[in-house]
Coordinates of C-alpha atoms in Angstrom, one line a residue:
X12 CA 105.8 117.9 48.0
X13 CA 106.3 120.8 50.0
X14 CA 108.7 121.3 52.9
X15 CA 106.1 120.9 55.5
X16 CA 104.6 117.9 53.7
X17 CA 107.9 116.2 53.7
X18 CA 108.4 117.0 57.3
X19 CA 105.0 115.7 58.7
X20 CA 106.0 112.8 56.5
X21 CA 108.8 111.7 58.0
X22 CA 109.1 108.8 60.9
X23 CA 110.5 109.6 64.5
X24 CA 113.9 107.6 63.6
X25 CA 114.5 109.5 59.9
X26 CA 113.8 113.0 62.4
X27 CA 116.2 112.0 64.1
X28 CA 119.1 111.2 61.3
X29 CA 118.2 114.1 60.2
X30 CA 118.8 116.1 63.5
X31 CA 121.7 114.6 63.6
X32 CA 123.4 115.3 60.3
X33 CA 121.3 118.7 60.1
X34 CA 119.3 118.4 57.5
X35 CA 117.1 120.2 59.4
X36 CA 116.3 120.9 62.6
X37 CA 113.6 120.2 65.7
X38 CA 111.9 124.1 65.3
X39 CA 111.2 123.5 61.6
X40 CA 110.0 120.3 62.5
X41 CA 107.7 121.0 65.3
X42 CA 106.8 124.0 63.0
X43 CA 105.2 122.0 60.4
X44 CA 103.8 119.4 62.6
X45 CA 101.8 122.1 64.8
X46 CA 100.8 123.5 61.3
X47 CA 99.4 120.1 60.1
X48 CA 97.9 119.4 63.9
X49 CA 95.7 122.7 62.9
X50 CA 94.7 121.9 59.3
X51 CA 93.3 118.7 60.3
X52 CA 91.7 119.1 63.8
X53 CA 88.7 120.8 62.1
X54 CA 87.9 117.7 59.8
X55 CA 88.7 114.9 62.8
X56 CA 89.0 116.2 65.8
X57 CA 92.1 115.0 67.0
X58 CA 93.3 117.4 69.3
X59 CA 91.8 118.0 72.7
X60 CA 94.4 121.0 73.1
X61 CA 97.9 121.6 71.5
X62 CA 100.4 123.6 73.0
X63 CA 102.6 125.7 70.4
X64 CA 104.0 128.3 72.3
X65 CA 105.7 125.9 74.4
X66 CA 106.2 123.0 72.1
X67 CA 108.3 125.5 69.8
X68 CA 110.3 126.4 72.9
X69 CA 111.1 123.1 73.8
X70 CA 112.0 122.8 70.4
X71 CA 114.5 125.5 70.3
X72 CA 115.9 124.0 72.8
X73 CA 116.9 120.8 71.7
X74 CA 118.0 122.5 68.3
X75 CA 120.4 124.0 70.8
X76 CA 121.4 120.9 71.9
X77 CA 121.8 119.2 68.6
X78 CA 124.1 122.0 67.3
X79 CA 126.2 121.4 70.6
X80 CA 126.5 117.9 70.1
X81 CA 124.5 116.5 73.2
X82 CA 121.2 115.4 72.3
X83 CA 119.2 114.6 75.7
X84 CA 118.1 111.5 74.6
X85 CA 117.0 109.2 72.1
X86 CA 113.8 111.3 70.8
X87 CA 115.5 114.6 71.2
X88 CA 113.6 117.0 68.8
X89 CA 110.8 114.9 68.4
X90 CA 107.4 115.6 68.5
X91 CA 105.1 113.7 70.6
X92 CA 101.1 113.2 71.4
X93 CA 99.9 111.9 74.2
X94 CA 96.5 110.0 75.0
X95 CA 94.3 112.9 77.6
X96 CA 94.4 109.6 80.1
X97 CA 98.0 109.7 80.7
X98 CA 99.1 112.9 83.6
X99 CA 101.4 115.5 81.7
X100 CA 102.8 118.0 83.8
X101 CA 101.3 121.7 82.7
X102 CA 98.4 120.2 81.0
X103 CA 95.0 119.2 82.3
X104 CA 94.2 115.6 82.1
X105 CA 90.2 115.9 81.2
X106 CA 89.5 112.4 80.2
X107 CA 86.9 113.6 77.6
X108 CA 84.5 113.8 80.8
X109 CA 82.5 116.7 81.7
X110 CA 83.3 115.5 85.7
X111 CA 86.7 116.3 85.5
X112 CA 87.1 119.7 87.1
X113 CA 90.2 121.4 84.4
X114 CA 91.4 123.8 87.2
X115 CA 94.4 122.4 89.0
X116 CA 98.1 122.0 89.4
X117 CA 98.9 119.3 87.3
X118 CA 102.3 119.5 88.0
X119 CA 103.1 115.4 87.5
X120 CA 104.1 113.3 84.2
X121 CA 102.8 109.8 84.0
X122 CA 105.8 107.2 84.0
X123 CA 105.8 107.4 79.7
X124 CA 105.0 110.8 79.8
X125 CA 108.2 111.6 82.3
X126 CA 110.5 109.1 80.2
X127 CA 109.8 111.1 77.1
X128 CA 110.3 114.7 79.0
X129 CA 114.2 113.0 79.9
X130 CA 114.9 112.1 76.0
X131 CA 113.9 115.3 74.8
X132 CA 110.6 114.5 72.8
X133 CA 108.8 117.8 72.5
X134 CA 105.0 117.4 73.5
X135 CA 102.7 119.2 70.7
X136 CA 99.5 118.6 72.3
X137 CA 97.0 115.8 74.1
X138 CA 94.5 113.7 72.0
X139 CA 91.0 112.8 72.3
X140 CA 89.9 109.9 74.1
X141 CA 86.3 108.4 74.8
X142 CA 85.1 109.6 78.6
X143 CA 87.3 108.0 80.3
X144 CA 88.5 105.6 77.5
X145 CA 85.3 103.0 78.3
X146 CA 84.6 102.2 74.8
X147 CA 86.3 101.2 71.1
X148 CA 85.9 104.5 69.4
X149 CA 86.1 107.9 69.9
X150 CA 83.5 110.3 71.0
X151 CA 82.9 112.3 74.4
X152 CA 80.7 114.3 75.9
X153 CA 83.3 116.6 76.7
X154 CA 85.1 116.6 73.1
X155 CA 82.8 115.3 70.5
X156 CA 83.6 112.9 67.8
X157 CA 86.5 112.3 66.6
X158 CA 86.7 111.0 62.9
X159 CA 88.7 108.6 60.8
X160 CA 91.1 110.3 58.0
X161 CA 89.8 108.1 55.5
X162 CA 86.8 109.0 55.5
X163 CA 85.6 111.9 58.0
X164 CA 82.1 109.9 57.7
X165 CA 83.7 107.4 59.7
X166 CA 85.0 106.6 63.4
X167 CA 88.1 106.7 63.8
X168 CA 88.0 103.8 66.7
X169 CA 89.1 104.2 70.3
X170 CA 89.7 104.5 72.8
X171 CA 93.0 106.0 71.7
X172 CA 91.5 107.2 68.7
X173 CA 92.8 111.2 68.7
X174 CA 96.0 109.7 69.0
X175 CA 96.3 107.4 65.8
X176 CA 94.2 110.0 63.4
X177 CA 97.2 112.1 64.5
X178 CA 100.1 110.0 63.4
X179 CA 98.1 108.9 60.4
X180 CA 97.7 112.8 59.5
X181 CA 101.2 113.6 60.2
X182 CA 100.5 115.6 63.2
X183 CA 103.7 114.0 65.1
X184 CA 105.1 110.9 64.4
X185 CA 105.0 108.9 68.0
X186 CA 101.8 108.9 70.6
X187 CA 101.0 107.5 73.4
X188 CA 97.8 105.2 74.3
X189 CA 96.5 103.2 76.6
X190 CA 95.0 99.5 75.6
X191 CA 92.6 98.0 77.9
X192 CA 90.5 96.1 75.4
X193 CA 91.8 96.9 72.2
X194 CA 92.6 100.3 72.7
X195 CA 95.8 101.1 70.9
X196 CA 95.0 98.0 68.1
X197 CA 91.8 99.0 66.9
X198 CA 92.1 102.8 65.8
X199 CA 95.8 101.7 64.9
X200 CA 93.8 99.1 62.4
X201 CA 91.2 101.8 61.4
X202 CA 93.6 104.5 60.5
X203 CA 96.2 102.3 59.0
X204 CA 99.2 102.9 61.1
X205 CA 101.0 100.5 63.9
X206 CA 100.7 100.1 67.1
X207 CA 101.7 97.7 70.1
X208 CA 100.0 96.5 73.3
X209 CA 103.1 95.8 74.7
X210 CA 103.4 92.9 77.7
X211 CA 101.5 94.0 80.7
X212 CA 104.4 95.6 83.3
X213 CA 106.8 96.5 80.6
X214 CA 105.8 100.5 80.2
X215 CA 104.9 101.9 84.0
X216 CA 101.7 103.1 84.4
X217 CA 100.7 105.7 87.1
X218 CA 98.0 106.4 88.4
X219 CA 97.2 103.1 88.4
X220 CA 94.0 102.4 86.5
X221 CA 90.5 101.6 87.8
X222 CA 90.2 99.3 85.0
X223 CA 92.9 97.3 86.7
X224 CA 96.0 94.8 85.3
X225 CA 93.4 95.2 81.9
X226 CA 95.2 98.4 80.8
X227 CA 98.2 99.0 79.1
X228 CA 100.3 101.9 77.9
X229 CA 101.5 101.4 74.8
X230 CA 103.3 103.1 71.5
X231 CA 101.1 104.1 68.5
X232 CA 103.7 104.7 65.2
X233 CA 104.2 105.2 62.1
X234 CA 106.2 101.7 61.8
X235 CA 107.7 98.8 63.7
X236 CA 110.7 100.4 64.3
X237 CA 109.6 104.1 65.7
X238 CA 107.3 101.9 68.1
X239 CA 110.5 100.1 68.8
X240 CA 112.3 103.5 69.4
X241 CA 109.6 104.1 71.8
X242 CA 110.0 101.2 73.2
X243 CA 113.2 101.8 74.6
X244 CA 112.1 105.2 75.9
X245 CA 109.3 104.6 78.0
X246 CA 110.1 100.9 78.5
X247 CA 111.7 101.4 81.8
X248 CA 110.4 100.9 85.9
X249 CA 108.7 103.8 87.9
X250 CA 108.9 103.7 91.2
X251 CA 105.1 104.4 91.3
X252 CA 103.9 101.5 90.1
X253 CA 104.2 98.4 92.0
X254 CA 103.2 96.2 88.9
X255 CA 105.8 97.3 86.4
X256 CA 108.5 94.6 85.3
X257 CA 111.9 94.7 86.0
X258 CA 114.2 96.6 83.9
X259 CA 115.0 95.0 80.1
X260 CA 118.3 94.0 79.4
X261 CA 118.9 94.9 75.7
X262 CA 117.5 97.1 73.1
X263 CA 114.2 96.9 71.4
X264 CA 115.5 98.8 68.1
X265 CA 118.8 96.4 68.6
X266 CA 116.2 93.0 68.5
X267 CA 114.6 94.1 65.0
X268 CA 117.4 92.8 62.5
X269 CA 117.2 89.1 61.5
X270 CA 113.9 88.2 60.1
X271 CA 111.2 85.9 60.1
X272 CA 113.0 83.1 58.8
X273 CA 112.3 79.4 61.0
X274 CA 109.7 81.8 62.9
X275 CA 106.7 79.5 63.9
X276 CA 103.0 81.4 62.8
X277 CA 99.9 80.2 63.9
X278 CA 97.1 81.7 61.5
X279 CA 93.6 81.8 62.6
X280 CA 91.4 83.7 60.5
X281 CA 88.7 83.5 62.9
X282 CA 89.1 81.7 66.1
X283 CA 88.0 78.6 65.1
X284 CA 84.6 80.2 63.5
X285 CA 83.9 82.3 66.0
X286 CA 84.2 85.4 64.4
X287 CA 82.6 86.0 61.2
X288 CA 85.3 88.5 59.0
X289 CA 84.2 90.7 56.5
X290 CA 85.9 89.4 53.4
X291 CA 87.8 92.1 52.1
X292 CA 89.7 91.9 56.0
X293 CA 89.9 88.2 55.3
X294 CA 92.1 88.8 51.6
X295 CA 94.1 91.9 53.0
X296 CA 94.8 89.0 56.4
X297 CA 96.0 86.3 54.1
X298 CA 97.9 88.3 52.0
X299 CA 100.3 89.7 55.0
X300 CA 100.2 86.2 56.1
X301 CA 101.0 84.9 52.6
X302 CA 104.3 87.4 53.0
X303 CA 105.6 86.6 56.3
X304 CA 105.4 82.7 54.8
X305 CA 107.9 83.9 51.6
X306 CA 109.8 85.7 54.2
X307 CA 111.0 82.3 55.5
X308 CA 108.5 81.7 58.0
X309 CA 106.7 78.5 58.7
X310 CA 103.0 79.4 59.0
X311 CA 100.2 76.9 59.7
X312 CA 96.8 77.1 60.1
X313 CA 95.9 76.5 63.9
X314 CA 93.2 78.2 66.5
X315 CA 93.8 79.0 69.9
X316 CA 91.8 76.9 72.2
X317 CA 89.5 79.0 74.2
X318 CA 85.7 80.1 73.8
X319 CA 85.0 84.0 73.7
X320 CA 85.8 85.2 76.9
X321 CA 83.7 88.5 76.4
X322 CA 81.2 87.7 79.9
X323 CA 85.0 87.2 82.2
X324 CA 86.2 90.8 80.0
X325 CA 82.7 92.5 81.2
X326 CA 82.6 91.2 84.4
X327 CA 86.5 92.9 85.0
X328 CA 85.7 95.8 82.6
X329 CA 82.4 97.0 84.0
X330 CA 83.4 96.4 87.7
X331 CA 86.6 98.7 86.4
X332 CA 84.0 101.6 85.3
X333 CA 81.8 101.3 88.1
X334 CA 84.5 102.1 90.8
X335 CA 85.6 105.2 88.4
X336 CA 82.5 106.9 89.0
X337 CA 81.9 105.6 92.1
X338 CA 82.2 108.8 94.3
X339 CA 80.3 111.1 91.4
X340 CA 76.9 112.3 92.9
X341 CA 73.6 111.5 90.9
X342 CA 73.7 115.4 89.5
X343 CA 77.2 114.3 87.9
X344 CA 76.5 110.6 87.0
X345 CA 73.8 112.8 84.3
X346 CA 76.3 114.5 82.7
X347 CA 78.4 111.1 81.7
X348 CA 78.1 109.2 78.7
X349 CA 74.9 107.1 78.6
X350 CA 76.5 104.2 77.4
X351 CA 78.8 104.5 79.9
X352 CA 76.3 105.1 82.5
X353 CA 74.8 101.6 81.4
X354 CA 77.9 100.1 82.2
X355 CA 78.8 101.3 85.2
X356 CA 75.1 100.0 86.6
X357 CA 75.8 96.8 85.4
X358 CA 79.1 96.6 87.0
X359 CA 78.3 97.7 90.0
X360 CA 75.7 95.2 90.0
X361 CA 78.6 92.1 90.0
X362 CA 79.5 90.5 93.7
X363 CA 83.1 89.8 94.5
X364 CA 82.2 86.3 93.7
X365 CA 81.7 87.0 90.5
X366 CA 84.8 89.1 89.8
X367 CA 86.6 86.0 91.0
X368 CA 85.1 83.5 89.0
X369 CA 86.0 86.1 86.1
X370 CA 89.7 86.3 87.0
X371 CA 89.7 82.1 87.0
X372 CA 88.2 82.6 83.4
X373 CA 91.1 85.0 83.0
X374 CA 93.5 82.4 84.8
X375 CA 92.6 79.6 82.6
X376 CA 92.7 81.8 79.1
X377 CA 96.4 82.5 80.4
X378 CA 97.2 79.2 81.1
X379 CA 95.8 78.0 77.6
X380 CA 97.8 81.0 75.5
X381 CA 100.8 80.0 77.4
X382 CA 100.8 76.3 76.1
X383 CA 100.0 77.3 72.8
X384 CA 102.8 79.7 72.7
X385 CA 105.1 76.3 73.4
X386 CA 104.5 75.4 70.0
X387 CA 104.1 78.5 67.9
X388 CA 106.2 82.0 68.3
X389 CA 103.2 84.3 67.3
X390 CA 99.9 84.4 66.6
X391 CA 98.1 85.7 63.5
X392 CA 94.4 87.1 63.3
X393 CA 92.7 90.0 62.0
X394 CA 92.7 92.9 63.9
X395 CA 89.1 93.2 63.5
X396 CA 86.6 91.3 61.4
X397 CA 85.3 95.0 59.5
X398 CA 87.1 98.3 58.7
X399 CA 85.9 101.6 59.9
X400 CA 82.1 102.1 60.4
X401 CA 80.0 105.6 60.7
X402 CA 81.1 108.0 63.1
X403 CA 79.6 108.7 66.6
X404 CA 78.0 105.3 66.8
X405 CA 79.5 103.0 69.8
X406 CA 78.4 99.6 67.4
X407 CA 78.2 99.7 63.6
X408 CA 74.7 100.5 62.5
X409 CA 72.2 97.9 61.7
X410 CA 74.3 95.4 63.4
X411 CA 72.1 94.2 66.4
X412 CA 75.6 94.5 68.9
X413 CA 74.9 95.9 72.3
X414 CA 78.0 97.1 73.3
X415 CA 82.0 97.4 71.6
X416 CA 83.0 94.1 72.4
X417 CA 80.7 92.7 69.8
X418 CA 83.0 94.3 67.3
X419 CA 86.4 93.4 68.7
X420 CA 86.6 89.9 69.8
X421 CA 90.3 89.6 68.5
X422 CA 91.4 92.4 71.1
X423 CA 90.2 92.1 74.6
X424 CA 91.7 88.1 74.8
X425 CA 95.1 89.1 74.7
X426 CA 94.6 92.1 77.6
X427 CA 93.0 89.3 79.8
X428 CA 96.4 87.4 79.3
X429 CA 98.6 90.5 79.4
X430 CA 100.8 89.1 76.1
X431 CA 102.2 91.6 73.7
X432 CA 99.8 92.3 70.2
X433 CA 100.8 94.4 67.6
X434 CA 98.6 95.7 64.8
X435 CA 100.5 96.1 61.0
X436 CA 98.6 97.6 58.3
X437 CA 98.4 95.0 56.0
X438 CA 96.6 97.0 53.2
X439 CA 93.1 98.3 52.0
X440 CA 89.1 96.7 51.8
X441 CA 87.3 97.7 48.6
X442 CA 86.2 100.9 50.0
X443 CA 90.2 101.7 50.6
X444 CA 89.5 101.7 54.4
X445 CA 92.6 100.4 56.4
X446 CA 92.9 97.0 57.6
X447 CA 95.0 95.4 60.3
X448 CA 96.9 92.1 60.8
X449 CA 97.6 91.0 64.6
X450 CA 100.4 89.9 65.6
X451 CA 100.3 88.3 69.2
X452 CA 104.0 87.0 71.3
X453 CA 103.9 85.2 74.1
X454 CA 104.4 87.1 77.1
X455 CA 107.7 88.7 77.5
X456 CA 108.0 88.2 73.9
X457 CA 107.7 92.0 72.8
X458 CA 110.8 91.5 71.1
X459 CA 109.7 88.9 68.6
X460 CA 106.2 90.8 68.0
X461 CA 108.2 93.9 67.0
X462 CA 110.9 91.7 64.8
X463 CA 107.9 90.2 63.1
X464 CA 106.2 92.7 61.7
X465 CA 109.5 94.9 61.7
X466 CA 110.3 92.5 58.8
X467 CA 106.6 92.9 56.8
X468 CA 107.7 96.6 56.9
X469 CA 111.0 96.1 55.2
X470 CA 109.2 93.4 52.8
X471 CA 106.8 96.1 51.6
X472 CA 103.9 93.7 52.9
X473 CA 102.9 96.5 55.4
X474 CA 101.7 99.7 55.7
X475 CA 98.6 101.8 54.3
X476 CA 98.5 104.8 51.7
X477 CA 99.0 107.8 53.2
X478 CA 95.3 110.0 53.7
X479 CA 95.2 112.0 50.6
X480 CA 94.6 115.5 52.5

């Protein structure tokens, strides 16, 4: 392999030992990384803008550092995408939509974006997200489609979907999503990387979203432990959001060690029947879940008692849309997405009445997870019952689903009851398309999702080949 190969290869936390002992340093580093962002962004369309001149800056500067002795933080050096939902100060925030005027001051981080700046990370550029991250894959009228890198024929899923064809590719190790629905699991499961819906409150978000105490921002990673190192960046209070948690007491990198052994898994393959999986998913599935059972673990087969909760999501999820476009005029609702048009009609259709009758549904869900949770420590599922379908379609082809959520009814449950959920590449279909495995804590249990599949890594039971280009 060549220099820059091994460098876009490398995980956030090996960077970092290597900074450290100086092996070699941030400006090499961000060097290759901008150099991979470029060969790839033709093929998937990753990138809504990178930023070279001053990521290579920023760079030099914490190479400075390094040589000093006095690293800024724990992601010093490192380079970093971030989700075009999330503010960062000196780049628009275009939200893949056509009504968002570019011109402006943006001159304020988002809470994870600002927690990043203080360690260090070097920002290389912001990724592509559906107009304003309304559906599971990736595709705007502002930015096009954006493809899987396992096969450019494919989606790449969404909404975060620039961000984990980035990490997949090796254009920076660590990104920042958002999960609202699925968000951060599904194109983590598509392009065969990890990534974490952490509990809702943990990670500040600011401005808050229209899509309300649904959305989440979360790490997307090469591994349990870089999304761990993440963790215990941006997993701090902002002042600006009212919602967030208190601080954590301990480290998330320092709750990894000890195994799976005694740890009480509840496998359900597919909700009780609910979900028909595709059975390629189904083998990868058991096979991680087969792993985590000689790791120790004591796994039984047991569903979650709740019907799909997809109407409750809708009602929430639509409403959410609605009140984003709310103040476009009729000239500017034409240039949206027409799928997203068709949503935010519907949701502004819904009384208050029905909003709360959906947050009872939510209510109840919650109150059901949290008794299951008394007698299990995670949750097993797919993270999807298919792997990647064509590109630029919002529903596989041919498969009579209206909208997304007919695709991912193992996501959207857990963002209605605000729990933590992982996905772990678990290995490949027959097509050697990624799959994922969810893992889902109890809330507050972020610690125990990131253990758990912390140990499939250092098993060998997770993970995904690398794409071969």
């Amino acid at each position: 392999m060549t220099e820059h190969a091994d460098l876009t290869a490398l995980t956030a936390t090996q960077l970092v030992d290597g900074y450290r002992a100086g092996a070699f340093s941030p400006v090499e580093v961000v060097r290759a990384v901008l150099r991979r962002a470029e060969e790839v962004q033709p093929r998937v369309n990753a990138f809504v803008r990178t930023d070279a001149e001053d990521a290579l800056a920023r760079a030099g500067e914490s190479a400075a550092r390094w040589r000093a002795g006095t690293p800024l933080g724990l992601v010093d050096g490192v380079p970093v995408t971030v989700k075009d939902m999330l503010l960062q100060r000196g780049a628009p925030t275009l939200r893949g939509s056509r009504c968002v005027a570019e011109a402006g001051a943006w001159d304020e981080d988002a809470p994870a974006v600002a927690r990043l700046r203080e360690h260090g990370a070097v920002f290389v550029g912001k990724t592509t997200t559906p107009e304003f991250g309304w559906k599971g894959v990736t595709d705007s009228p502002r930015h096009g489609v954006t493809r899987n890198p396992y096969d450019t024929a494919r989606t790449a899923g969404g909404s975060s979907g620039g961000s984990a064809a980035a990490v997949a590719l090796g254009a920076g190790p660590l990104s920042l999503g958002t999960d609202g629905g699925g968000s951060v699991r599904i194109p983590g499961a598509l392009c065969g990387i990890f990534a974490l819906k952490p509990t809702y409150g943990t990670v500040s978000l600011y401005p808050a979203s229209a899509f309300g105490t649904l959305s989440h921002v979360g790490p997307m990673t090469r591994d349990a432990a870089d999304a761990a190192l993440l963790m215990d960046v941006i997993g701090a209070p902002d002042a600006r959001d009212w919602s967030c948690l208190a601080p954590r007491e301990g480290s998330f990198r320092e709750a990894l060690g000890g195994g799976v052994r005694g740890l009480r898994v509840a496998y359900s393959p597919s909700l009780g029947g609910q979900v028909a999986v595709r059975p390629g998913v189904a083998a990868a599935v058991r096979a991680g879940v087969e792993a985590l059972a000689s790791l120790g673990a004591y796994v039984e087969e047991a569903d979650p008692d709740f019907a799909d909760p997809v109407e409750a999501f809708h009602t929430l999820w639509f409403s959410g849309a609605a009140r984003v476009v709310q103040r476009l005029s009729p000239a500017r609702r034409e240039l949206l997405d027409p799928g997203l048009r068709e949503i935010c009609a519907q949701g502004a259709r819904y009384s208050a009445l029905d909003y709360l009758a959906a947050v009872d549904v939510r209510v109840e869900l919650g109150r059901r997870m949290g008794r299951f949770h008394q007698a299990y420590d995670v949750l097993v599922t797919p993270t999807l019952p298919l792997t990647a379908f064509a590109a630029g379609h919002e529903v596989p082809p041919g498969s009579g689903l209206r909208r997304w959520t007919g695709w991912t009814p193992f996501t959207y449950p857990f963002n209605l009851t605000q729990q933590p959920a992982a996905t772990v590449p678990c290995g490949v279909d027959g097509d050697g398309l990624p799959v994922g495995m969810q893992i889902v804590g109890a809330r507050f249990a972020d610690a125990v999702v990131l253990r758990t599949a912390h140990a499939l890594y250092e098993a060998g039971a997770a993970g995904a080949p690398r794409p071969a280009w």
